[in-house]
C-alpha cells in the first residue's frame, strides 16, 4: 500500500459515506482561491469530528487553529441552535476567509472567531468564564500543543473531550532527538499525558489523502474516578 492507494480509498469512502455538500465545497474553493494552504482536515475526518461532537451532545466547542473554517463548519453543524463554537486564529487573512465561509454556512450566530495568537486569546477566554467547553479541537502550531492542552484543561470539565490533530506527522514523532520544534511539541505532549491524572487518552494513526498522521483523543475525568 502506498499514498496513491490511501488517497484512492479516501475518495471511495468519501463517495460512499458523504453527501455532496456545496457549502463545504465552496469553503474549500474560496480558501484555495485566497491562497490558504490546503491543510484542513479531510472530509471524512471532518465528519468524524462532527459525529464525535454529536455523540457527546456537545453544546460548547473550542477550536484552536481555524484556517478557512472548514473543520469549524463540520463542528459548528454538530451544535444545537443555542450552542457555541469559539475558534482561535492568529492569521488575519485566514480569519477573513474563514468568517466569510462561516457566514455562508449560516453559522455566524454559533461560530465565534477570535483573532490573535492562541496563547493570548486562551487566557482571555478563562478570564471571561467562556468555558466549560465539552469538546476542544487543537489544530494550530504543533510546537505549542502542550501549552494549548494545559489551557484546554482549564477550560474543560469532567466529560470533556480534547482532540489533537497531527500527532504522528509521517512517523516523525518517533525521533526523540529531532531538532524540529513541532516534533518536540508532540513528544512533550505525550509526556504530559502520561503524568496527567485528569485525563485518559488514546491515539489513532491515520492514512488517506493527508498522508500518514494521527489524532489523540483525551477524555477529561473526575479525579476521584482515578
Ligand atoms: N482546523 C483547520 C486547520 C487549521 S491549520 C481545519 O481543519 O479546517 C492551522 C491554523 O492554525 C492556521 O490557520 C494557522 O494560521 C493557525 N495558527 C498557527 N499558529 C497559531 C497560533 N499561535 N495561534 C492561533 N492560530 C495559529
Ligand atoms: C499542517 C498542519 C495541520 O494542521 C495539518 O493537519 C497538516 C499539515 C502543516 O502545518 O503542515
Ligand atoms: Mg491539522
PDB file of C-alpha atoms and ligand atoms in Angstrom:
ATOM      1  CA  UNK A   1       0.000   0.000   0.000  1.00  0.00           C
ATOM      2  CA  UNK A   2       1.177   3.492  -0.750  1.00  0.00           C
ATOM      3  CA  UNK A   3      -0.009   7.091  -0.760  1.00  0.00           C
ATOM      4  CA  UNK A   4      -1.903   6.627  -4.032  1.00  0.00           C
ATOM      5  CA  UNK A   5      -3.917   3.727  -2.596  1.00  0.00           C
ATOM      6  CA  UNK A   6      -4.661   5.593   0.641  1.00  0.00           C
ATOM      7  CA  UNK A   7      -5.876   8.575  -1.379  1.00  0.00           C
ATOM      8  CA  UNK A   8      -7.986   6.316  -3.612  1.00  0.00           C
ATOM      9  CA  UNK A   9      -9.608   4.620  -0.599  1.00  0.00           C
ATOM     10  CA  UNK A  10     -10.279   8.032   0.973  1.00  0.00           C
ATOM     11  CA  UNK A  11     -12.038   9.045  -2.233  1.00  0.00           C
ATOM     12  CA  UNK A  12     -14.024   5.820  -2.373  1.00  0.00           C
ATOM     13  CA  UNK A  13     -15.152   6.070   1.275  1.00  0.00           C
ATOM     14  CA  UNK A  14     -15.990   9.748   0.977  1.00  0.00           C
ATOM     15  CA  UNK A  15     -18.064   8.937  -2.125  1.00  0.00           C
ATOM     16  CA  UNK A  16     -19.884   6.179  -0.280  1.00  0.00           C
ATOM     17  CA  UNK A  17     -20.445   7.914   3.057  1.00  0.00           C
ATOM     18  CA  UNK A  18     -20.582  11.663   2.471  1.00  0.00           C
ATOM     19  CA  UNK A  19     -23.329  13.513   0.675  1.00  0.00           C
ATOM     20  CA  UNK A  20     -22.266  16.209  -1.757  1.00  0.00           C
ATOM     21  CA  UNK A  21     -22.055  19.406   0.251  1.00  0.00           C
ATOM     22  CA  UNK A  22     -21.977  22.679  -1.708  1.00  0.00           C
ATOM     23  CA  UNK A  23     -21.244  24.789   1.393  1.00  0.00           C
ATOM     24  CA  UNK A  24     -18.176  22.793   2.417  1.00  0.00           C
ATOM     25  CA  UNK A  25     -17.020  22.506  -1.188  1.00  0.00           C
ATOM     26  CA  UNK A  26     -17.340  26.281  -1.606  1.00  0.00           C
ATOM     27  CA  UNK A  27     -15.370  26.803   1.640  1.00  0.00           C
ATOM     28  CA  UNK A  28     -12.527  24.741   0.169  1.00  0.00           C
ATOM     29  CA  UNK A  29     -12.682  26.594  -3.151  1.00  0.00           C
ATOM     30  CA  UNK A  30     -12.621  30.030  -1.555  1.00  0.00           C
ATOM     31  CA  UNK A  31      -9.771  29.011   0.770  1.00  0.00           C
ATOM     32  CA  UNK A  32      -7.812  27.777  -2.219  1.00  0.00           C
ATOM     33  CA  UNK A  33      -8.586  30.907  -4.256  1.00  0.00           C
ATOM     34  CA  UNK A  34      -7.313  33.031  -1.352  1.00  0.00           C
ATOM     35  CA  UNK A  35      -4.045  31.084  -1.323  1.00  0.00           C
ATOM     36  CA  UNK A  36      -4.574  29.378   2.044  1.00  0.00           C
ATOM     37  CA  UNK A  37      -2.616  26.130   2.485  1.00  0.00           C
ATOM     38  CA  UNK A  38      -4.786  23.021   1.932  1.00  0.00           C
ATOM     39  CA  UNK A  39      -4.044  21.559   5.364  1.00  0.00           C
ATOM     40  CA  UNK A  40      -7.619  21.334   6.689  1.00  0.00           C
ATOM     41  CA  UNK A  41      -8.926  18.002   7.966  1.00  0.00           C
ATOM     42  CA  UNK A  42     -10.101  15.654   5.210  1.00  0.00           C
ATOM     43  CA  UNK A  43     -13.846  15.362   4.540  1.00  0.00           C
ATOM     44  CA  UNK A  44     -14.011  12.007   6.346  1.00  0.00           C
ATOM     45  CA  UNK A  45     -12.059  13.427   9.287  1.00  0.00           C
ATOM     46  CA  UNK A  46     -14.342  16.464   9.393  1.00  0.00           C
ATOM     47  CA  UNK A  47     -17.301  14.125   9.662  1.00  0.00           C
ATOM     48  CA  UNK A  48     -15.520  12.170  12.406  1.00  0.00           C
ATOM     49  CA  UNK A  49     -15.213  15.396  14.428  1.00  0.00           C
ATOM     50  CA  UNK A  50     -18.877  16.158  13.696  1.00  0.00           C
ATOM     51  CA  UNK A  51     -20.038  12.712  14.824  1.00  0.00           C
ATOM     52  CA  UNK A  52     -17.922  12.796  17.993  1.00  0.00           C
ATOM     53  CA  UNK A  53     -19.411  16.170  18.911  1.00  0.00           C
ATOM     54  CA  UNK A  54     -22.936  14.867  18.314  1.00  0.00           C
ATOM     55  CA  UNK A  55     -22.357  11.593  20.147  1.00  0.00           C
ATOM     56  CA  UNK A  56     -21.140  13.617  23.081  1.00  0.00           C
ATOM     57  CA  UNK A  57     -24.074  16.008  22.970  1.00  0.00           C
ATOM     58  CA  UNK A  58     -21.613  18.895  22.889  1.00  0.00           C
ATOM     59  CA  UNK A  59     -23.086  22.351  23.431  1.00  0.00           C
ATOM     60  CA  UNK A  60     -19.845  24.334  23.596  1.00  0.00           C
ATOM     61  CA  UNK A  61     -16.820  23.662  21.431  1.00  0.00           C
ATOM     62  CA  UNK A  62     -13.395  25.322  21.360  1.00  0.00           C
ATOM     63  CA  UNK A  63     -11.154  25.101  18.307  1.00  0.00           C
ATOM     64  CA  UNK A  64      -7.539  26.259  18.239  1.00  0.00           C
ATOM     65  CA  UNK A  65      -6.498  26.867  14.596  1.00  0.00           C
ATOM     66  CA  UNK A  66      -9.306  27.976  12.244  1.00  0.00           C
ATOM     67  CA  UNK A  67      -7.607  28.264   8.823  1.00  0.00           C
ATOM     68  CA  UNK A  68     -10.510  28.753   6.351  1.00  0.00           C
ATOM     69  CA  UNK A  69     -13.163  27.458   8.749  1.00  0.00           C
ATOM     70  CA  UNK A  70     -13.560  24.003   7.207  1.00  0.00           C
ATOM     71  CA  UNK A  71     -13.379  21.994  10.458  1.00  0.00           C
ATOM     72  CA  UNK A  72     -15.282  24.795  12.233  1.00  0.00           C
ATOM     73  CA  UNK A  73     -18.203  24.263   9.835  1.00  0.00           C
ATOM     74  CA  UNK A  74     -18.208  20.499  10.450  1.00  0.00           C
ATOM     75  CA  UNK A  75     -18.103  21.053  14.215  1.00  0.00           C
ATOM     76  CA  UNK A  76     -20.489  24.024  14.243  1.00  0.00           C
ATOM     77  CA  UNK A  77     -23.102  21.944  12.445  1.00  0.00           C
ATOM     78  CA  UNK A  78     -22.999  19.420  15.288  1.00  0.00           C
ATOM     79  CA  UNK A  79     -24.239  22.051  17.761  1.00  0.00           C
ATOM     80  CA  UNK A  80     -27.813  22.893  18.717  1.00  0.00           C
ATOM     81  CA  UNK A  81     -29.164  26.328  17.734  1.00  0.00           C
ATOM     82  CA  UNK A  82     -28.130  27.768  21.113  1.00  0.00           C
ATOM     83  CA  UNK A  83     -24.699  26.101  21.005  1.00  0.00           C
ATOM     84  CA  UNK A  84     -21.432  27.971  20.635  1.00  0.00           C
ATOM     85  CA  UNK A  85     -18.141  27.266  18.957  1.00  0.00           C
ATOM     86  CA  UNK A  86     -15.213  29.565  19.675  1.00  0.00           C
ATOM     87  CA  UNK A  87     -12.409  29.238  17.141  1.00  0.00           C
ATOM     88  CA  UNK A  88      -8.988  30.862  17.534  1.00  0.00           C
ATOM     89  CA  UNK A  89      -6.853  32.053  14.628  1.00  0.00           C
ATOM     90  CA  UNK A  90      -3.825  34.338  14.570  1.00  0.00           C
ATOM     91  CA  UNK A  91      -3.588  34.979  10.824  1.00  0.00           C
ATOM     92  CA  UNK A  92      -5.842  37.889   9.811  1.00  0.00           C
ATOM     93  CA  UNK A  93      -6.106  36.688   6.211  1.00  0.00           C
ATOM     94  CA  UNK A  94      -7.121  33.177   7.275  1.00  0.00           C
ATOM     95  CA  UNK A  95      -9.650  34.666   9.687  1.00  0.00           C
ATOM     96  CA  UNK A  96     -11.171  36.848   6.964  1.00  0.00           C
ATOM     97  CA  UNK A  97     -11.636  33.879   4.612  1.00  0.00           C
ATOM     98  CA  UNK A  98     -12.954  31.744   7.479  1.00  0.00           C
ATOM     99  CA  UNK A  99     -15.507  34.359   8.558  1.00  0.00           C
ATOM    100  CA  UNK A 100     -16.914  34.539   5.019  1.00  0.00           C
ATOM    101  CA  UNK A 101     -17.142  30.735   4.892  1.00  0.00           C
ATOM    102  CA  UNK A 102     -18.809  30.586   8.312  1.00  0.00           C
ATOM    103  CA  UNK A 103     -21.318  33.257   7.273  1.00  0.00           C
ATOM    104  CA  UNK A 104     -22.034  31.405   4.026  1.00  0.00           C
ATOM    105  CA  UNK A 105     -22.629  28.225   6.057  1.00  0.00           C
ATOM    106  CA  UNK A 106     -25.286  30.072   8.103  1.00  0.00           C
ATOM    107  CA  UNK A 107     -23.246  29.588  11.281  1.00  0.00           C
ATOM    108  CA  UNK A 108     -22.431  33.180  12.198  1.00  0.00           C
ATOM    109  CA  UNK A 109     -24.580  33.044  15.352  1.00  0.00           C
ATOM    110  CA  UNK A 110     -22.961  29.809  16.528  1.00  0.00           C
ATOM    111  CA  UNK A 111     -19.328  30.162  15.479  1.00  0.00           C
ATOM    112  CA  UNK A 112     -17.316  32.965  17.060  1.00  0.00           C
ATOM    113  CA  UNK A 113     -13.877  33.649  15.658  1.00  0.00           C
ATOM    114  CA  UNK A 114     -11.200  35.253  17.829  1.00  0.00           C
ATOM    115  CA  UNK A 115      -8.218  36.794  16.077  1.00  0.00           C
ATOM    116  CA  UNK A 116      -4.826  36.614  17.774  1.00  0.00           C
ATOM    117  CA  UNK A 117      -2.143  34.199  18.906  1.00  0.00           C
ATOM    118  CA  UNK A 118      -3.851  31.454  20.884  1.00  0.00           C
ATOM    119  CA  UNK A 119      -1.544  31.976  23.862  1.00  0.00           C
ATOM    120  CA  UNK A 120      -3.135  35.441  24.139  1.00  0.00           C
ATOM    121  CA  UNK A 121      -6.751  34.542  23.397  1.00  0.00           C
ATOM    122  CA  UNK A 122      -6.875  31.433  25.632  1.00  0.00           C
ATOM    123  CA  UNK A 123      -6.178  33.320  28.904  1.00  0.00           C
ATOM    124  CA  UNK A 124      -8.867  35.829  27.875  1.00  0.00           C
ATOM    125  CA  UNK A 125     -11.382  33.015  27.496  1.00  0.00           C
ATOM    126  CA  UNK A 126     -10.512  31.855  31.016  1.00  0.00           C
ATOM    127  CA  UNK A 127     -10.920  35.423  32.370  1.00  0.00           C
ATOM    128  CA  UNK A 128     -14.286  35.753  30.631  1.00  0.00           C
ATOM    129  CA  UNK A 129     -15.518  32.450  32.029  1.00  0.00           C
ATOM    130  CA  UNK A 130     -16.211  31.326  28.443  1.00  0.00           C
ATOM    131  CA  UNK A 131     -15.977  27.648  29.386  1.00  0.00           C
ATOM    132  CA  UNK A 132     -16.526  24.929  30.197  1.00  0.00           C
ATOM    133  CA  UNK A 133     -16.185  23.531  26.681  1.00  0.00           C
ATOM    134  CA  UNK A 134     -17.441  19.988  26.043  1.00  0.00           C
ATOM    135  CA  UNK A 135     -15.079  19.408  23.146  1.00  0.00           C
ATOM    136  CA  UNK A 136     -11.763  21.048  22.258  1.00  0.00           C
ATOM    137  CA  UNK A 137     -10.051  20.580  18.898  1.00  0.00           C
ATOM    138  CA  UNK A 138      -6.362  21.540  18.984  1.00  0.00           C
ATOM    139  CA  UNK A 139      -5.067  22.086  15.439  1.00  0.00           C
ATOM    140  CA  UNK A 140      -2.715  25.103  15.374  1.00  0.00           C
ATOM    141  CA  UNK A 141       1.105  25.258  15.632  1.00  0.00           C
ATOM    142  CA  UNK A 142       2.332  21.896  16.853  1.00  0.00           C
ATOM    143  CA  UNK A 143       5.251  23.177  18.944  1.00  0.00           C
ATOM    144  CA  UNK A 144       2.800  24.680  21.440  1.00  0.00           C
ATOM    145  CA  UNK A 145       0.411  21.729  21.770  1.00  0.00           C
ATOM    146  CA  UNK A 146       1.409  21.144  25.432  1.00  0.00           C
ATOM    147  CA  UNK A 147       0.592  24.763  26.303  1.00  0.00           C
ATOM    148  CA  UNK A 148      -2.723  24.616  24.400  1.00  0.00           C
ATOM    149  CA  UNK A 149      -3.556  21.384  26.169  1.00  0.00           C
ATOM    150  CA  UNK A 150      -2.887  22.940  29.579  1.00  0.00           C
ATOM    151  CA  UNK A 151      -5.192  25.877  28.752  1.00  0.00           C
ATOM    152  CA  UNK A 152      -7.782  23.470  27.373  1.00  0.00           C
ATOM    153  CA  UNK A 153      -7.862  21.601  30.676  1.00  0.00           C
ATOM    154  CA  UNK A 154      -8.621  24.900  32.433  1.00  0.00           C
ATOM    155  CA  UNK A 155     -11.485  25.483  30.004  1.00  0.00           C
ATOM    156  CA  UNK A 156     -12.935  21.967  30.235  1.00  0.00           C
ATOM    157  CA  UNK A 157     -14.701  19.820  32.794  1.00  0.00           C
ATOM    158  CA  UNK A 158     -15.157  16.122  33.582  1.00  0.00           C
ATOM    159  CA  UNK A 159     -16.647  14.540  30.469  1.00  0.00           C
ATOM    160  CA  UNK A 160     -14.979  16.960  28.058  1.00  0.00           C
ATOM    161  CA  UNK A 161     -13.100  15.513  25.100  1.00  0.00           C
ATOM    162  CA  UNK A 162      -9.881  17.116  23.883  1.00  0.00           C
ATOM    163  CA  UNK A 163      -8.868  16.092  20.354  1.00  0.00           C
ATOM    164  CA  UNK A 164      -5.442  16.909  18.927  1.00  0.00           C
ATOM    165  CA  UNK A 165      -4.619  16.708  15.206  1.00  0.00           C
ATOM    166  CA  UNK A 166      -1.312  15.790  13.563  1.00  0.00           C
ATOM    167  CA  UNK A 167       0.233  13.757  16.348  1.00  0.00           C
ATOM    168  CA  UNK A 168       2.113  11.332  14.076  1.00  0.00           C
ATOM    169  CA  UNK A 169       3.477  13.503  11.273  1.00  0.00           C
ATOM    170  CA  UNK A 170       4.626  10.738   8.963  1.00  0.00           C
ATOM    171  CA  UNK A 171       6.277   8.951  11.882  1.00  0.00           C
ATOM    172  CA  UNK A 172       8.460  11.959  12.773  1.00  0.00           C
ATOM    173  CA  UNK A 173       7.110  11.693  16.331  1.00  0.00           C
ATOM    174  CA  UNK A 174       9.399   8.680  16.860  1.00  0.00           C
ATOM    175  CA  UNK A 175      12.559  10.768  16.668  1.00  0.00           C
ATOM    176  CA  UNK A 176      13.415  11.713  20.264  1.00  0.00           C
ATOM    177  CA  UNK A 177      16.437  13.753  19.153  1.00  0.00           C
ATOM    178  CA  UNK A 178      14.565  15.659  16.426  1.00  0.00           C
ATOM    179  CA  UNK A 179      15.511  19.303  16.110  1.00  0.00           C
ATOM    180  CA  UNK A 180      12.009  20.073  14.803  1.00  0.00           C
ATOM    181  CA  UNK A 181      10.110  22.084  17.439  1.00  0.00           C
ATOM    182  CA  UNK A 182       6.831  20.572  16.168  1.00  0.00           C
ATOM    183  CA  UNK A 183       8.101  17.051  16.908  1.00  0.00           C
ATOM    184  CA  UNK A 184       9.380  18.158  20.302  1.00  0.00           C
ATOM    185  CA  UNK A 185       5.955  19.676  20.993  1.00  0.00           C
ATOM    186  CA  UNK A 186       4.280  16.359  20.197  1.00  0.00           C
ATOM    187  CA  UNK A 187       6.691  14.425  22.396  1.00  0.00           C
ATOM    188  CA  UNK A 188       6.272  16.856  25.302  1.00  0.00           C
ATOM    189  CA  UNK A 189       2.522  16.464  24.888  1.00  0.00           C
ATOM    190  CA  UNK A 190       2.754  12.676  25.191  1.00  0.00           C
ATOM    191  CA  UNK A 191       4.893  13.021  28.340  1.00  0.00           C
ATOM    192  CA  UNK A 192       2.309  15.416  29.714  1.00  0.00           C
ATOM    193  CA  UNK A 193      -0.472  12.897  29.020  1.00  0.00           C
ATOM    194  CA  UNK A 194       1.439  10.100  30.729  1.00  0.00           C
ATOM    195  CA  UNK A 195       1.520  12.048  34.005  1.00  0.00           C
ATOM    196  CA  UNK A 196      -1.782  13.952  33.865  1.00  0.00           C
ATOM    197  CA  UNK A 197      -4.311  12.354  36.225  1.00  0.00           C
ATOM    198  CA  UNK A 198      -7.241  14.415  34.904  1.00  0.00           C
ATOM    199  CA  UNK A 199      -7.369  12.708  31.513  1.00  0.00           C
ATOM    200  CA  UNK A 200      -7.397   9.280  29.973  1.00  0.00           C
ATOM    201  CA  UNK A 201      -6.217   9.217  26.376  1.00  0.00           C
ATOM    202  CA  UNK A 202      -5.605   7.188  23.269  1.00  0.00           C
ATOM    203  CA  UNK A 203      -4.184   7.935  19.829  1.00  0.00           C
ATOM    204  CA  UNK A 204      -5.205   6.805  16.397  1.00  0.00           C
ATOM    205  CA  UNK A 205      -2.906   6.670  13.369  1.00  0.00           C
ATOM    206  CA  UNK A 206      -4.478   7.712  10.085  1.00  0.00           C
ATOM    207  CA  UNK A 207      -3.673   7.343   6.400  1.00  0.00           C
ATOM    208  CA  UNK A 208      -5.531   8.849   3.449  1.00  0.00           C
ATOM    209  CA  UNK A 209      -5.331  11.937   1.275  1.00  0.00           C
ATOM    210  CA  UNK A 210      -3.409  13.784   4.003  1.00  0.00           C
ATOM    211  CA  UNK A 211      -0.688  11.138   4.237  1.00  0.00           C
ATOM    212  CA  UNK A 212       0.309   9.341   7.426  1.00  0.00           C
ATOM    213  CA  UNK A 213      -0.701  11.197  10.567  1.00  0.00           C
ATOM    214  CA  UNK A 214      -2.971  10.793  13.568  1.00  0.00           C
ATOM    215  CA  UNK A 215      -5.261  12.122  16.264  1.00  0.00           C
ATOM    216  CA  UNK A 216      -5.043  11.977  20.035  1.00  0.00           C
ATOM    217  CA  UNK A 217      -8.320  11.776  21.963  1.00  0.00           C
ATOM    218  CA  UNK A 218      -8.182  12.685  25.636  1.00  0.00           C
ATOM    219  CA  UNK A 219     -11.236  12.385  27.854  1.00  0.00           C
ATOM    220  CA  UNK A 220     -11.269  14.516  30.959  1.00  0.00           C
ATOM    221  CA  UNK A 221     -12.293  12.521  34.015  1.00  0.00           C
ATOM    222  CA  UNK A 222     -13.167  13.456  37.565  1.00  0.00           C
ATOM    223  CA  UNK A 223     -10.009  12.930  39.598  1.00  0.00           C
ATOM    224  CA  UNK A 224     -11.889  10.847  42.147  1.00  0.00           C
ATOM    225  CA  UNK A 225     -12.586   8.265  39.424  1.00  0.00           C
ATOM    226  CA  UNK A 226      -8.841   7.610  39.087  1.00  0.00           C
TER     227      UNK A 226
HETATM  228  N1  LIG B   1      -8.598  23.331  11.858  1.00  0.00           N
HETATM  229  C1  LIG B   1      -8.426  23.744  10.468  1.00  0.00           C
HETATM  230  C2  LIG B   1      -6.968  23.714  10.051  1.00  0.00           C
HETATM  231  C3  LIG B   1      -6.074  24.564  10.893  1.00  0.00           C
HETATM  232  S1  LIG B   1      -4.463  24.785  10.145  1.00  0.00           S
HETATM  233  C4  LIG B   1      -9.249  22.806   9.591  1.00  0.00           C
HETATM  234  O1  LIG B   1      -9.075  21.593   9.733  1.00  0.00           O
HETATM  235  O2  LIG B   1     -10.044  23.280   8.767  1.00  0.00           O
HETATM  236  C5  LIG B   1      -3.655  25.619  11.451  1.00  0.00           C
HETATM  237  C6  LIG B   1      -4.107  27.070  11.655  1.00  0.00           C
HETATM  238  O3  LIG B   1      -3.562  27.483  12.906  1.00  0.00           O
HETATM  239  C7  LIG B   1      -3.577  28.038  10.596  1.00  0.00           C
HETATM  240  O4  LIG B   1      -4.624  28.813  10.062  1.00  0.00           O
HETATM  241  C8  LIG B   1      -2.613  28.931  11.374  1.00  0.00           C
HETATM  242  O5  LIG B   1      -2.600  30.288  10.944  1.00  0.00           O
HETATM  243  C9  LIG B   1      -3.177  28.831  12.785  1.00  0.00           C
HETATM  244  N2  LIG B   1      -2.193  29.123  13.829  1.00  0.00           N
HETATM  245  C10 LIG B   1      -0.874  28.812  13.836  1.00  0.00           C
HETATM  246  N3  LIG B   1      -0.300  29.239  14.963  1.00  0.00           N
HETATM  247  C11 LIG B   1      -1.272  29.829  15.686  1.00  0.00           C
HETATM  248  C12 LIG B   1      -1.301  30.486  16.947  1.00  0.00           C
HETATM  249  N4  LIG B   1      -0.198  30.600  17.691  1.00  0.00           N
HETATM  250  N5  LIG B   1      -2.469  30.978  17.405  1.00  0.00           N
HETATM  251  C13 LIG B   1      -3.601  30.855  16.646  1.00  0.00           C
HETATM  252  N6  LIG B   1      -3.629  30.260  15.449  1.00  0.00           N
HETATM  253  C14 LIG B   1      -2.493  29.760  14.965  1.00  0.00           C
HETATM  254  C1  LIG B   2      -0.021  21.074   8.740  1.00  0.00           C
HETATM  255  C2  LIG B   2      -0.884  21.495   9.747  1.00  0.00           C
HETATM  256  C3  LIG B   2      -2.022  20.752  10.011  1.00  0.00           C
HETATM  257  O1  LIG B   2      -2.875  21.116  11.000  1.00  0.00           O
HETATM  258  C4  LIG B   2      -2.319  19.630   9.280  1.00  0.00           C
HETATM  259  O2  LIG B   2      -3.451  18.941   9.601  1.00  0.00           O
HETATM  260  C5  LIG B   2      -1.471  19.207   8.276  1.00  0.00           C
HETATM  261  C6  LIG B   2      -0.319  19.939   7.998  1.00  0.00           C
HETATM  262  C7  LIG B   2       1.205  21.861   8.446  1.00  0.00           C
HETATM  263  O3  LIG B   2       1.410  22.879   9.115  1.00  0.00           O
HETATM  264  O4  LIG B   2       1.939  21.473   7.557  1.00  0.00           O
HETATM  265 MG1  LIG B   3      -4.304  19.619  11.373  1.00  0.00          MG
END
